[in-house]
């Protein structure tokens, strides 16, 4: 692994520049604010580190990888009394941990992923099985977002890859079962020429009757992940 062509080396150089700024001004925080030389914490989970681990590994940056791995090992803990978004934490943190686990075969990453997956599972404990959008990682109490009684359709249908992979890696089917139930439920709901409204209620399991239908935000990745799930399952799943 590592760059071999001029273009690849240019990409690595750009990454190292950005990483240097993050390390200097925002290390351990979610995001760097490059203009103010500050940082922002969305969830307080070191998102930039976890999200970058697989890229660092592919680029062959051994020192940066060692530092990032050490931070995850010693400082990434999920027993924080803070609400997080199921979708965002799944694609960024759970996905990041699983990705680097597959590259490195380092069991530490899988152990962290299992802990996070267990803390996210209560989101699916609604009357319908459609997950609530938010959860407190410490209390493990899930709920709708403060701004809406419903979950976003794209969010609840864009977590299946990671939960299915967590089951595959851990040998425990409970993660895949919870996420797959969502896909199968949505598959059965009435649609308009195959198009779905952008909001769905976790308790009733029904689309919001007056919700917008769009290929933009809160609807877009539903369609993307129909294809991705089909590919992930060996082109066998029917959604």
CSV table of C-alpha atoms in Angstrom, one decimal:
chain,number,residue,atom,x,y,z
A,1,UNK,CA,0.0,0.0,0.0
A,2,UNK,CA,1.0,3.6,-0.5
A,3,UNK,CA,1.3,6.0,-3.5
A,4,UNK,CA,3.2,4.8,-6.6
A,5,UNK,CA,2.2,7.4,-9.3
A,6,UNK,CA,2.6,11.2,-9.4
A,7,UNK,CA,-1.1,11.7,-9.0
A,8,UNK,CA,-1.3,9.4,-6.0
A,9,UNK,CA,1.6,11.1,-4.4
A,10,UNK,CA,-0.1,14.5,-4.9
A,11,UNK,CA,-3.2,13.2,-3.2
A,12,UNK,CA,-1.2,11.9,-0.2
A,13,UNK,CA,0.6,15.2,0.1
A,14,UNK,CA,-2.8,17.0,0.2
A,15,UNK,CA,-4.1,14.6,2.8
A,16,UNK,CA,-1.0,15.0,5.0
A,17,UNK,CA,-1.4,18.8,4.8
A,18,UNK,CA,-5.0,18.6,6.0
A,19,UNK,CA,-4.1,16.0,8.7
A,20,UNK,CA,-1.3,18.2,10.0
A,21,UNK,CA,-3.8,21.0,10.6
A,22,UNK,CA,-6.3,18.7,12.2
A,23,UNK,CA,-3.7,17.3,14.5
A,24,UNK,CA,-2.4,20.7,15.5
A,25,UNK,CA,-5.7,22.4,16.2
A,26,UNK,CA,-8.4,19.8,16.6
A,27,UNK,CA,-6.9,16.5,17.6
A,28,UNK,CA,-9.4,14.2,19.2
A,29,UNK,CA,-12.3,16.4,18.2
A,30,UNK,CA,-14.9,15.8,15.5
A,31,UNK,CA,-13.9,18.5,13.0
A,32,UNK,CA,-11.3,21.1,12.3
A,33,UNK,CA,-12.3,24.7,11.7
A,34,UNK,CA,-9.4,25.7,9.4
A,35,UNK,CA,-10.1,29.4,9.2
A,36,UNK,CA,-10.5,30.0,12.9
A,37,UNK,CA,-7.9,27.3,13.8
A,38,UNK,CA,-10.5,25.8,16.2
A,39,UNK,CA,-12.6,22.7,16.3
A,40,UNK,CA,-16.2,21.5,16.5
A,41,UNK,CA,-17.7,18.6,18.3
A,42,UNK,CA,-20.8,17.2,16.7
A,43,UNK,CA,-21.0,14.0,18.7
A,44,UNK,CA,-17.6,14.1,20.6
A,45,UNK,CA,-16.4,10.8,19.0
A,46,UNK,CA,-13.3,12.0,17.1
A,47,UNK,CA,-15.1,11.6,13.8
A,48,UNK,CA,-12.2,12.9,11.7
A,49,UNK,CA,-9.9,10.2,13.1
A,50,UNK,CA,-12.2,7.3,12.8
A,51,UNK,CA,-13.4,8.4,9.4
A,52,UNK,CA,-9.9,8.7,8.1
A,53,UNK,CA,-8.3,5.4,9.4
A,54,UNK,CA,-8.9,3.3,6.3
A,55,UNK,CA,-7.6,6.1,4.0
A,56,UNK,CA,-4.5,6.5,6.2
A,57,UNK,CA,-4.0,2.7,5.9
A,58,UNK,CA,-4.4,2.6,2.2
A,59,UNK,CA,-2.0,5.5,1.8
A,60,UNK,CA,0.6,3.6,3.8
A,61,UNK,CA,1.1,6.4,6.3
A,62,UNK,CA,2.5,4.3,9.2
A,63,UNK,CA,3.1,7.1,11.7
A,64,UNK,CA,-0.3,8.7,11.2
A,65,UNK,CA,-1.9,5.3,11.4
A,66,UNK,CA,-0.1,4.4,14.7
A,67,UNK,CA,-1.2,7.7,16.2
A,68,UNK,CA,-4.8,7.3,15.1
A,69,UNK,CA,-5.0,3.7,16.2
A,70,UNK,CA,-3.6,4.7,19.6
A,71,UNK,CA,-6.2,7.4,20.0
A,72,UNK,CA,-9.1,5.0,19.1
A,73,UNK,CA,-7.7,2.4,21.5
A,74,UNK,CA,-7.3,4.7,24.5
A,75,UNK,CA,-9.8,7.5,24.0
A,76,UNK,CA,-12.7,6.4,21.8
A,77,UNK,CA,-15.4,5.4,24.3
A,78,UNK,CA,-19.1,5.2,23.7
A,79,UNK,CA,-20.5,5.4,27.3
A,80,UNK,CA,-21.1,9.2,26.8
A,81,UNK,CA,-24.2,10.9,28.1
A,82,UNK,CA,-25.0,12.5,24.7
A,83,UNK,CA,-27.6,12.1,22.0
A,84,UNK,CA,-26.3,11.0,18.6
A,85,UNK,CA,-27.9,10.4,15.3
A,86,UNK,CA,-28.2,6.7,14.4
A,87,UNK,CA,-27.5,7.3,10.7
A,88,UNK,CA,-24.5,9.6,11.0
A,89,UNK,CA,-22.8,7.5,13.7
A,90,UNK,CA,-23.5,4.3,11.8
A,91,UNK,CA,-22.0,5.5,8.5
A,92,UNK,CA,-19.1,7.4,10.0
A,93,UNK,CA,-18.0,5.6,13.2
A,94,UNK,CA,-19.4,2.1,12.9
A,95,UNK,CA,-18.5,2.0,9.2
A,96,UNK,CA,-15.1,3.5,9.9
A,97,UNK,CA,-14.3,0.9,12.5
A,98,UNK,CA,-15.4,-2.0,10.4
A,99,UNK,CA,-13.5,-0.7,7.3
A,100,UNK,CA,-10.2,-0.5,9.2
A,101,UNK,CA,-10.9,-3.8,10.9
A,102,UNK,CA,-11.1,-5.5,7.5
A,103,UNK,CA,-7.9,-3.8,6.3
A,104,UNK,CA,-5.9,-4.4,9.5
A,105,UNK,CA,-7.5,-7.5,11.0
A,106,UNK,CA,-6.9,-5.7,14.4
A,107,UNK,CA,-9.5,-7.1,16.8
A,108,UNK,CA,-9.5,-3.9,18.8
A,109,UNK,CA,-11.5,-2.2,16.1
A,110,UNK,CA,-14.0,-5.0,15.9
A,111,UNK,CA,-14.4,-4.9,19.7
A,112,UNK,CA,-15.2,-1.1,19.5
A,113,UNK,CA,-17.6,-1.7,16.7
A,114,UNK,CA,-19.5,-4.4,18.6
A,115,UNK,CA,-19.8,-2.1,21.6
A,116,UNK,CA,-21.2,0.7,19.4
A,117,UNK,CA,-23.5,-1.6,17.6
A,118,UNK,CA,-25.0,-2.8,20.9
A,119,UNK,CA,-25.6,0.8,22.0
A,120,UNK,CA,-27.3,1.6,18.7
A,121,UNK,CA,-29.6,-1.4,18.6
A,122,UNK,CA,-32.3,0.1,21.0
A,123,UNK,CA,-33.1,2.5,18.2
A,124,UNK,CA,-34.9,-0.4,16.5
A,125,UNK,CA,-37.1,-1.1,19.5
A,126,UNK,CA,-40.1,0.8,18.2
A,127,UNK,CA,-43.6,-0.6,17.7
A,128,UNK,CA,-42.9,-1.2,14.0
A,129,UNK,CA,-39.2,-1.9,14.0
A,130,UNK,CA,-38.5,1.3,12.0
A,131,UNK,CA,-35.7,2.9,14.1
A,132,UNK,CA,-35.9,6.1,16.0
A,133,UNK,CA,-33.4,8.6,14.6
A,134,UNK,CA,-31.6,9.6,17.8
A,135,UNK,CA,-30.2,7.7,20.8
A,136,UNK,CA,-28.3,8.5,24.0
A,137,UNK,CA,-25.3,6.2,23.9
A,138,UNK,CA,-25.0,6.1,27.7
A,139,UNK,CA,-28.7,5.5,28.7
A,140,UNK,CA,-29.4,3.7,25.4
A,141,UNK,CA,-32.8,5.5,25.2
A,142,UNK,CA,-33.9,6.1,21.6
A,143,UNK,CA,-36.3,8.8,20.5
A,144,UNK,CA,-37.5,10.9,17.5
A,145,UNK,CA,-35.5,14.0,16.7
A,146,UNK,CA,-36.4,17.2,18.6
A,147,UNK,CA,-37.6,18.8,15.4
A,148,UNK,CA,-39.9,16.1,14.1
A,149,UNK,CA,-42.0,13.1,15.2
A,150,UNK,CA,-40.7,11.1,12.4
A,151,UNK,CA,-37.5,9.5,11.1
A,152,UNK,CA,-36.0,10.4,7.8
A,153,UNK,CA,-36.6,7.7,5.2
A,154,UNK,CA,-33.1,7.9,3.7
A,155,UNK,CA,-31.5,7.6,7.2
A,156,UNK,CA,-33.4,4.4,8.2
A,157,UNK,CA,-32.6,2.7,4.9
A,158,UNK,CA,-28.9,3.7,4.7
A,159,UNK,CA,-27.6,1.7,7.7
A,160,UNK,CA,-28.1,-1.8,6.4
A,161,UNK,CA,-24.6,-2.3,5.0
A,162,UNK,CA,-22.8,-1.6,8.3
A,163,UNK,CA,-25.2,-3.6,10.4
A,164,UNK,CA,-25.1,-6.5,8.0
A,165,UNK,CA,-21.3,-6.4,8.0
A,166,UNK,CA,-21.1,-6.2,11.8
A,167,UNK,CA,-23.1,-9.4,12.0
A,168,UNK,CA,-20.7,-11.0,9.4
A,169,UNK,CA,-17.6,-9.9,11.3
A,170,UNK,CA,-18.9,-10.7,14.8
A,171,UNK,CA,-20.9,-13.8,14.0
A,172,UNK,CA,-24.0,-12.4,15.7
A,173,UNK,CA,-27.0,-12.1,13.5
A,174,UNK,CA,-28.9,-9.6,15.7
A,175,UNK,CA,-27.5,-6.6,13.9
A,176,UNK,CA,-28.4,-7.7,10.4
A,177,UNK,CA,-31.8,-8.9,11.5
A,178,UNK,CA,-32.7,-5.5,13.0
A,179,UNK,CA,-31.6,-3.6,9.9
A,180,UNK,CA,-33.0,-6.1,7.4
A,181,UNK,CA,-36.4,-5.9,9.0
A,182,UNK,CA,-36.4,-2.2,8.2
A,183,UNK,CA,-35.7,-2.8,4.5
A,184,UNK,CA,-38.3,-5.5,4.2
A,185,UNK,CA,-40.9,-3.3,6.0
A,186,UNK,CA,-40.3,-0.3,3.7
A,187,UNK,CA,-40.4,-2.6,0.7
A,188,UNK,CA,-44.0,-3.6,1.5
A,189,UNK,CA,-45.2,0.0,1.9
A,190,UNK,CA,-47.2,1.7,-0.8
A,191,UNK,CA,-45.2,4.0,-3.0
A,192,UNK,CA,-45.8,6.4,-5.9
A,193,UNK,CA,-44.2,4.8,-9.0
A,194,UNK,CA,-41.5,3.3,-6.8
A,195,UNK,CA,-40.8,6.7,-5.1
A,196,UNK,CA,-41.0,7.1,-1.3
A,197,UNK,CA,-41.9,10.1,0.9
A,198,UNK,CA,-38.9,11.4,2.9
A,199,UNK,CA,-40.4,10.8,6.4
A,200,UNK,CA,-41.5,7.7,8.1
A,201,UNK,CA,-42.9,7.2,11.6
A,202,UNK,CA,-41.1,4.8,13.9
A,203,UNK,CA,-44.1,3.7,15.9
A,204,UNK,CA,-46.7,3.4,13.1
A,205,UNK,CA,-44.2,2.3,10.5
A,206,UNK,CA,-46.0,4.4,7.9
A,207,UNK,CA,-44.8,7.2,5.6
A,208,UNK,CA,-45.9,10.7,6.6
A,209,UNK,CA,-48.9,11.1,4.3
A,210,UNK,CA,-48.1,14.7,3.4
A,211,UNK,CA,-44.3,14.3,3.1
A,212,UNK,CA,-42.4,15.5,0.1
A,213,UNK,CA,-41.1,13.0,-2.5
A,214,UNK,CA,-37.6,14.0,-3.7
A,215,UNK,CA,-34.4,12.5,-4.9
A,216,UNK,CA,-32.6,15.1,-2.7
A,217,UNK,CA,-31.9,15.2,1.0
A,218,UNK,CA,-33.7,12.6,3.3
A,219,UNK,CA,-34.7,10.6,0.2
A,220,UNK,CA,-31.7,10.2,-1.9
A,221,UNK,CA,-29.7,7.4,-0.3
A,222,UNK,CA,-32.8,5.1,-0.1
A,223,UNK,CA,-32.4,4.5,-3.8
A,224,UNK,CA,-28.6,4.3,-3.7
A,225,UNK,CA,-28.7,1.6,-1.0
A,226,UNK,CA,-31.1,-0.6,-2.8
A,227,UNK,CA,-28.3,-1.3,-5.3
A,228,UNK,CA,-25.6,-1.4,-2.6
A,229,UNK,CA,-27.5,-4.0,-0.5
A,230,UNK,CA,-28.1,-6.1,-3.6
A,231,UNK,CA,-24.4,-6.1,-4.4
A,232,UNK,CA,-23.4,-6.7,-0.8
A,233,UNK,CA,-25.6,-9.8,-0.6
A,234,UNK,CA,-24.2,-11.3,-3.8
A,235,UNK,CA,-27.1,-9.9,-5.9
A,236,UNK,CA,-29.4,-12.1,-4.0
A,237,UNK,CA,-31.6,-9.9,-1.8
A,238,UNK,CA,-34.9,-8.7,-3.2
A,239,UNK,CA,-35.8,-5.2,-2.0
